[in-house]
Each structure stands twice: as C-alpha cells, then as structure tokens.
mmCIF file of C-alpha atoms in Angstrom:
data_model
loop_
_atom_site.group_PDB
_atom_site.id
_atom_site.type_symbol
_atom_site.label_atom_id
_atom_site.label_comp_id
_atom_site.label_asym_id
_atom_site.label_seq_id
_atom_site.Cartn_x
_atom_site.Cartn_y
_atom_site.Cartn_z
ATOM 1 C CA GLY A 30 -11.935 1.184 12.509
ATOM 2 C CA GLN A 31 -10.116 4.179 11.085
ATOM 3 C CA GLN A 32 -10.951 5.073 7.518
ATOM 4 C CA LEU A 33 -9.557 7.422 4.914
ATOM 5 C CA ASN A 34 -12.049 8.971 2.512
ATOM 6 C CA GLN A 35 -10.446 9.734 -0.800
ATOM 7 C CA SER A 36 -12.073 11.947 -3.400
ATOM 8 C CA PRO A 37 -12.841 12.050 -6.167
ATOM 9 C CA GLN A 38 -13.119 8.311 -6.879
ATOM 10 C CA SER A 39 -12.196 8.940 -10.512
ATOM 11 C CA MET A 40 -11.278 11.880 -12.715
ATOM 12 C CA PHE A 41 -11.350 12.406 -16.462
ATOM 13 C CA ILE A 42 -9.177 15.308 -17.562
ATOM 14 C CA GLN A 43 -7.509 16.726 -20.663
ATOM 15 C CA GLU A 44 -3.751 16.525 -21.049
ATOM 16 C CA GLY A 45 -2.172 19.690 -19.687
ATOM 17 C CA GLU A 46 -4.825 20.298 -17.032
ATOM 18 C CA ASP A 47 -4.051 20.545 -13.339
ATOM 19 C CA VAL A 48 -5.399 17.861 -10.990
ATOM 20 C CA SER A 49 -6.445 18.061 -7.353
ATOM 21 C CA MET A 50 -7.419 15.200 -5.070
ATOM 22 C CA ASN A 51 -7.800 14.894 -1.332
ATOM 23 C CA CYS A 52 -8.003 12.528 1.555
ATOM 24 C CA THR A 53 -9.951 13.104 4.770
ATOM 25 C CA SER A 54 -10.524 11.248 8.003
ATOM 26 C CA SER A 55 -12.249 11.697 11.333
ATOM 27 C CA SER A 56 -9.021 10.508 12.985
ATOM 28 C CA ILE A 57 -5.645 12.146 13.420
ATOM 29 C CA PHE A 58 -2.642 10.812 11.534
ATOM 30 C CA ASN A 59 1.028 11.490 12.252
ATOM 31 C CA THR A 60 2.301 10.915 8.726
ATOM 32 C CA TRP A 61 0.617 11.207 5.344
ATOM 33 C CA LEU A 62 1.839 9.340 2.266
ATOM 34 C CA TRP A 63 0.811 9.552 -1.372
ATOM 35 C CA TYR A 64 1.348 6.599 -3.730
ATOM 36 C CA LYS A 65 0.703 5.895 -7.420
ATOM 37 C CA GLN A 66 -0.145 2.413 -8.694
ATOM 38 C CA ASP A 67 0.072 1.407 -12.349
ATOM 39 C CA PRO A 68 -1.653 -1.729 -13.690
ATOM 40 C CA GLY A 69 0.174 -4.923 -12.750
ATOM 41 C CA GLU A 70 2.510 -3.149 -10.355
ATOM 42 C CA GLY A 71 2.725 -2.315 -6.696
ATOM 43 C CA PRO A 72 2.240 1.224 -5.365
ATOM 44 C CA VAL A 73 5.159 3.633 -5.669
ATOM 45 C CA LEU A 74 5.704 6.338 -3.060
ATOM 46 C CA LEU A 75 5.363 9.855 -4.483
ATOM 47 C CA ILE A 76 5.477 12.133 -1.454
ATOM 48 C CA ALA A 77 5.744 11.714 2.341
ATOM 49 C CA LEU A 78 4.538 14.389 4.789
ATOM 50 C CA TYR A 79 5.540 14.424 8.449
ATOM 51 C CA LYS A 80 4.333 17.677 10.031
ATOM 52 C CA ALA A 81 0.984 19.453 10.170
ATOM 53 C CA GLY A 82 0.925 22.262 7.619
ATOM 54 C CA GLU A 83 3.859 20.833 5.662
ATOM 55 C CA LEU A 84 3.830 21.509 1.917
ATOM 56 C CA THR A 85 6.136 19.307 -0.174
ATOM 57 C CA SER A 86 6.798 19.132 -3.904
ATOM 58 C CA ASN A 87 8.174 16.394 -6.129
ATOM 59 C CA GLY A 88 8.461 17.728 -9.678
ATOM 60 C CA ARG A 89 4.949 18.541 -10.880
ATOM 61 C CA LEU A 90 3.413 17.030 -7.739
ATOM 62 C CA THR A 91 2.649 19.015 -4.603
ATOM 63 C CA ALA A 92 1.104 17.637 -1.426
ATOM 64 C CA GLN A 93 0.080 19.188 1.867
ATOM 65 C CA PHE A 94 -0.421 17.825 5.379
ATOM 66 C CA GLY A 95 -3.586 19.450 6.724
ATOM 67 C CA ILE A 96 -3.228 21.556 9.856
ATOM 68 C CA THR A 97 -5.938 19.551 11.629
ATOM 69 C CA ARG A 98 -3.861 16.390 10.946
ATOM 70 C CA LYS A 99 -7.056 14.827 9.563
ATOM 71 C CA ASP A 100 -6.573 15.542 5.880
ATOM 72 C CA SER A 101 -4.109 15.816 3.025
ATOM 73 C CA PHE A 102 -4.149 17.089 -0.540
ATOM 74 C CA LEU A 103 -2.278 16.161 -3.712
ATOM 75 C CA ASN A 104 -2.024 18.409 -6.739
ATOM 76 C CA ILE A 105 -0.571 17.509 -10.129
ATOM 77 C CA SER A 106 0.236 20.372 -12.476
ATOM 78 C CA ALA A 107 0.192 20.215 -16.280
ATOM 79 C CA SER A 108 -0.843 16.556 -16.491
ATOM 80 C CA ILE A 109 0.811 14.263 -19.042
ATOM 81 C CA PRO A 110 -0.255 10.809 -20.323
ATOM 82 C CA SER A 111 2.055 8.932 -17.928
ATOM 83 C CA ASP A 112 0.163 10.439 -14.978
ATOM 84 C CA VAL A 113 -2.657 7.956 -15.684
ATOM 85 C CA GLY A 114 -3.075 5.493 -12.836
ATOM 86 C CA ILE A 115 -4.517 5.107 -9.371
ATOM 87 C CA TYR A 116 -3.406 7.487 -6.638
ATOM 88 C CA PHE A 117 -3.651 6.339 -3.025
ATOM 89 C CA CYS A 118 -3.321 8.342 0.128
ATOM 90 C CA ALA A 119 -2.182 6.560 3.270
ATOM 91 C CA GLY A 120 -1.819 7.672 6.869
ATOM 92 C CA LEU A 121 0.210 6.395 9.788
ATOM 93 C CA ASN A 122 -1.799 6.498 12.998
ATOM 94 C CA ARG A 123 -0.580 6.880 16.581
ATOM 95 C CA ASP A 124 0.158 3.130 16.704
ATOM 96 C CA ASP A 125 2.338 3.501 13.611
ATOM 97 C CA LYS A 126 -0.101 1.386 11.577
ATOM 98 C CA ILE A 127 -0.740 2.332 7.971
ATOM 99 C CA ILE A 128 -4.227 2.904 6.602
ATOM 100 C CA PHE A 129 -4.844 3.350 2.855
ATOM 101 C CA GLY A 130 -7.647 5.181 1.090
ATOM 102 C CA LYS A 131 -9.592 3.527 -1.723
ATOM 103 C CA GLY A 132 -7.813 5.493 -4.415
ATOM 104 C CA THR A 133 -8.489 8.113 -7.072
ATOM 105 C CA ARG A 134 -8.430 6.799 -10.626
ATOM 106 C CA LEU A 135 -6.969 9.359 -13.026
ATOM 107 C CA HIS A 136 -7.878 9.123 -16.717
ATOM 108 C CA ILE A 137 -6.507 11.469 -19.376
ATOM 109 C CA LEU A 138 -8.684 12.085 -22.419
ATOM 110 C CA PRO A 139 -6.942 12.068 -25.801
ATOM 111 C CA ASP B 24 19.796 -4.195 -8.530
ATOM 112 C CA ALA B 25 16.611 -6.276 -8.355
ATOM 113 C CA GLY B 26 13.677 -4.715 -6.601
ATOM 114 C CA VAL B 27 11.148 -6.608 -4.519
ATOM 115 C CA THR B 28 10.212 -9.885 -6.181
ATOM 116 C CA GLN B 29 7.180 -12.044 -5.478
ATOM 117 C CA SER B 30 6.163 -15.534 -6.538
ATOM 118 C CA PRO B 31 4.052 -16.874 -7.981
ATOM 119 C CA THR B 32 2.528 -14.148 -10.166
ATOM 120 C CA HIS B 33 -0.884 -15.764 -10.244
ATOM 121 C CA LEU B 34 -2.460 -18.570 -8.276
ATOM 122 C CA ILE B 35 -5.829 -20.322 -8.328
ATOM 123 C CA LYS B 36 -7.019 -22.286 -5.298
ATOM 124 C CA THR B 37 -10.309 -23.710 -4.058
ATOM 125 C CA ARG B 38 -12.086 -22.972 -0.804
ATOM 126 C CA GLY B 39 -10.594 -24.708 2.208
ATOM 127 C CA GLN B 40 -7.147 -25.099 0.675
ATOM 128 C CA GLN B 41 -3.956 -23.571 1.996
ATOM 129 C CA VAL B 42 -1.593 -21.264 0.093
ATOM 130 C CA THR B 43 1.974 -19.991 0.513
ATOM 131 C CA LEU B 44 3.188 -16.810 -1.153
ATOM 132 C CA ARG B 45 6.828 -15.794 -1.292
ATOM 133 C CA CYS B 46 8.685 -12.501 -1.259
ATOM 134 C CA SER B 47 12.329 -11.532 -1.716
ATOM 135 C CA PRO B 48 13.141 -8.045 -0.467
ATOM 136 C CA LYS B 49 15.090 -5.401 -2.303
ATOM 137 C CA SER B 50 18.848 -5.744 -1.830
ATOM 138 C CA GLY B 51 19.917 -4.171 1.481
ATOM 139 C CA HIS B 52 16.447 -4.307 3.018
ATOM 140 C CA ASP B 53 15.787 -6.260 6.206
ATOM 141 C CA THR B 54 12.064 -5.700 6.834
ATOM 142 C CA VAL B 55 9.097 -7.163 4.973
ATOM 143 C CA SER B 56 5.444 -6.144 5.182
ATOM 144 C CA TRP B 57 2.471 -7.891 3.590
ATOM 145 C CA TYR B 58 -0.731 -6.301 2.285
ATOM 146 C CA GLN B 59 -4.016 -7.554 0.854
ATOM 147 C CA GLN B 60 -5.547 -5.471 -1.954
ATOM 148 C CA ALA B 61 -9.074 -6.438 -2.964
ATOM 149 C CA LEU B 62 -10.314 -5.369 -6.385
ATOM 150 C CA GLY B 63 -11.053 -1.649 -6.462
ATOM 151 C CA GLN B 64 -9.708 -1.084 -2.948
ATOM 152 C CA GLY B 65 -6.562 0.227 -1.349
ATOM 153 C CA PRO B 66 -4.022 -2.128 0.218
ATOM 154 C CA GLN B 67 -4.767 -3.387 3.737
ATOM 155 C CA PHE B 68 -1.852 -4.051 6.081
ATOM 156 C CA ILE B 69 -1.595 -7.695 7.173
ATOM 157 C CA PHE B 70 1.664 -7.813 9.149
ATOM 158 C CA GLN B 71 5.313 -6.802 9.231
ATOM 159 C CA TYR B 72 8.368 -8.973 9.854
ATOM 160 C CA TYR B 73 11.682 -7.711 11.195
ATOM 161 C CA GLU B 74 14.537 -9.795 12.590
ATOM 162 C CA GLU B 75 12.486 -12.916 11.841
ATOM 163 C CA GLU B 76 9.725 -11.821 14.232
ATOM 164 C CA GLU B 77 6.228 -10.522 13.559
ATOM 165 C CA ARG B 78 6.560 -6.933 14.713
ATOM 166 C CA GLN B 79 3.134 -5.558 13.906
ATOM 167 C CA ARG B 80 -0.179 -6.986 12.747
ATOM 168 C CA GLY B 81 -3.308 -5.578 11.138
ATOM 169 C CA ASN B 82 -6.882 -6.797 11.594
ATOM 170 C CA PHE B 83 -6.530 -10.185 9.966
ATOM 171 C CA PRO B 84 -7.522 -13.563 11.453
ATOM 172 C CA ASP B 85 -5.047 -16.181 12.593
ATOM 173 C CA ARG B 86 -5.576 -18.015 9.281
ATOM 174 C CA PHE B 87 -3.020 -15.517 7.980
ATOM 175 C CA SER B 88 0.476 -16.305 9.188
ATOM 176 C CA GLY B 89 3.955 -15.529 8.043
ATOM 177 C CA HIS B 90 7.599 -16.218 8.380
ATOM 178 C CA GLN B 91 10.849 -14.387 7.731
ATOM 179 C CA PHE B 92 14.031 -16.264 6.949
ATOM 180 C CA PRO B 93 17.625 -15.348 7.908
ATOM 181 C CA ASN B 94 18.207 -13.994 4.383
ATOM 182 C CA TYR B 95 15.256 -11.577 5.016
ATOM 183 C CA SER B 96 12.941 -13.244 2.489
ATOM 184 C CA SER B 97 9.435 -13.937 3.692
ATOM 185 C CA GLU B 98 6.419 -16.169 3.226
ATOM 186 C CA LEU B 99 2.739 -15.459 3.722
ATOM 187 C CA ASN B 100 0.568 -18.477 4.521
ATOM 188 C CA VAL B 101 -3.208 -18.500 4.391
ATOM 189 C CA ASN B 102 -5.123 -21.502 5.707
ATOM 190 C CA ALA B 103 -8.727 -22.574 5.105
ATOM 191 C CA LEU B 104 -9.129 -20.256 2.137
ATOM 192 C CA LEU B 105 -12.400 -18.370 1.717
ATOM 193 C CA LEU B 106 -13.818 -16.826 -1.442
ATOM 194 C CA GLY B 107 -13.210 -13.432 0.170
ATOM 195 C CA ASP B 108 -9.477 -14.106 0.295
ATOM 196 C CA SER B 109 -9.319 -13.526 -3.471
ATOM 197 C CA ALA B 110 -7.119 -10.462 -3.878
ATOM 198 C CA LEU B 111 -3.750 -9.102 -4.930
ATOM 199 C CA TYR B 112 -1.221 -9.804 -2.181
ATOM 200 C CA LEU B 113 1.538 -7.218 -2.056
ATOM 201 C CA CYS B 114 4.873 -7.508 -0.337
ATOM 202 C CA ALA B 115 6.871 -4.417 0.579
ATOM 203 C CA SER B 116 10.401 -4.203 1.912
ATOM 204 C CA SER B 117 12.374 -1.525 3.722
ATOM 205 C CA TYR B 118 15.594 -0.991 5.625
ATOM 206 C CA GLY B 119 14.378 -0.792 9.193
ATOM 207 C CA THR B 120 10.749 -0.759 10.157
ATOM 208 C CA GLY B 121 9.823 2.631 8.740
ATOM 209 C CA ILE B 122 6.682 2.164 6.678
ATOM 210 C CA ASP B 123 7.337 5.412 4.834
ATOM 211 C CA THR B 124 10.489 4.028 3.177
ATOM 212 C CA GLN B 125 9.062 0.783 1.854
ATOM 213 C CA TYR B 126 9.206 -0.444 -1.739
ATOM 214 C CA PHE B 127 6.390 -2.630 -3.064
ATOM 215 C CA GLY B 128 6.640 -5.702 -5.245
ATOM 216 C CA PRO B 129 4.271 -6.355 -8.164
ATOM 217 C CA GLY B 130 2.074 -8.676 -6.103
ATOM 218 C CA THR B 131 0.604 -12.169 -6.366
ATOM 219 C CA ARG B 132 -2.931 -12.414 -7.709
ATOM 220 C CA LEU B 133 -4.796 -15.088 -5.707
ATOM 221 C CA THR B 134 -8.143 -16.364 -6.949
ATOM 222 C CA VAL B 135 -10.178 -18.629 -4.677
ATOM 223 C CA LEU B 136 -12.925 -20.653 -6.397
#
C-alpha cells in the first residue's frame, strides 16, 4: 500500500534553533497536511497544502507542497519549549483517503 | 464549546472479547472518522461516517464496524479482539466530509491482554 516516509524519526535541538523535517512517498498525493500531537491528545492540524509548489506559513511554521506531488516539508523557526511533540505529515491520495507518516519526535534540550 | 469527546479514556479487554468505543463530535459537525494509532506509529484511517452511512473505509477487517446516530455521535465496535488491536483509537469530526477540516478527540487507549 501507499506509504509516507517521514524523516528524521527524532530530533534533539536547542531552544531558538530552526527545525526542518520532511515527508516523501513514491506515490502522488493531492493534498498534504501537517499535524502536531502532544502526549495524551489527538493530532492538531497545523498547515494544509492543496497545490503543487504551494508554500504556506502559520506563525513560525512554514510548509511546502513539493512540485512532484510526492513530498512535503515543514520548517519551524526559532523553536520554543512548547514546540516539543510529535509532528505527523499526512497525504490525501486520488481516492481521497488519508495516509499518515510515522512522525518526527521533536525534543528541545534545556 | 466542547470539542470532540471520546469514552472511555482507557479500556482493558481480553482476546476474543468485543468492545464498543464512543465519540461525540464537536458542536456543529456532522461527520465522524475513526483512526487506529499503534504505539510509535501514525494514525491509520479505519472508516468515516456521514449521514449515518459508512462513506469510506480503510484497510481494516470486518471485525471493525461502526455506527452513526441521528445526533451525529458515533460508535466503533471491534469483535473477536486480537492482541494486535491494542492501540489508541482516535475519533475526528468535521462539518462535511473534508478530511482536511477535521478535529481530533483525545482518544481511547485500548489494551488487549
């Protein structure tokens, strides 16, 4: 079946650093979504991307829909402690079914 | 305004048993989707209910079934539980069937012994 490969699996960074993570697939997706999940909670939508090449920002977060439609990137600038959590990418395929990646775990060192 | 609520929070069952999980959507939402999230994994789509009908289904066996009530709340039923069914079960609601506008609940943690 279709899979999304998310990398890195985990990141350890200093507060104030910028963060980059990505999601790739061998399949084409029509929509890319980025979520954040905190412990004991469900995922929360951060950014939705609908067109190839689209670049969208939400505060310190910026995401891009790859022009091949097979990848997406999420950047977080000037990280703060509340950015800690698990970030998931998800894609909607041609059948409008959603596929999630396995997540990138973000840790911020004191 | 309450968000998506799920009950129970935690549940322990034994192999072969049956379980029912419940979800109340966010106020104003009419569509409910269910996901299974195994430990260390991303959520996997089980199915979506709209207008009391199963509209879309992921790659899950028939042991997984659901229902949506006229007030838009929903139940997820799993029969003949297997150890591998242990997971966090997430419910998400939206207005209309657009997956990109859904809000997730906190989930029900199911442990099968």
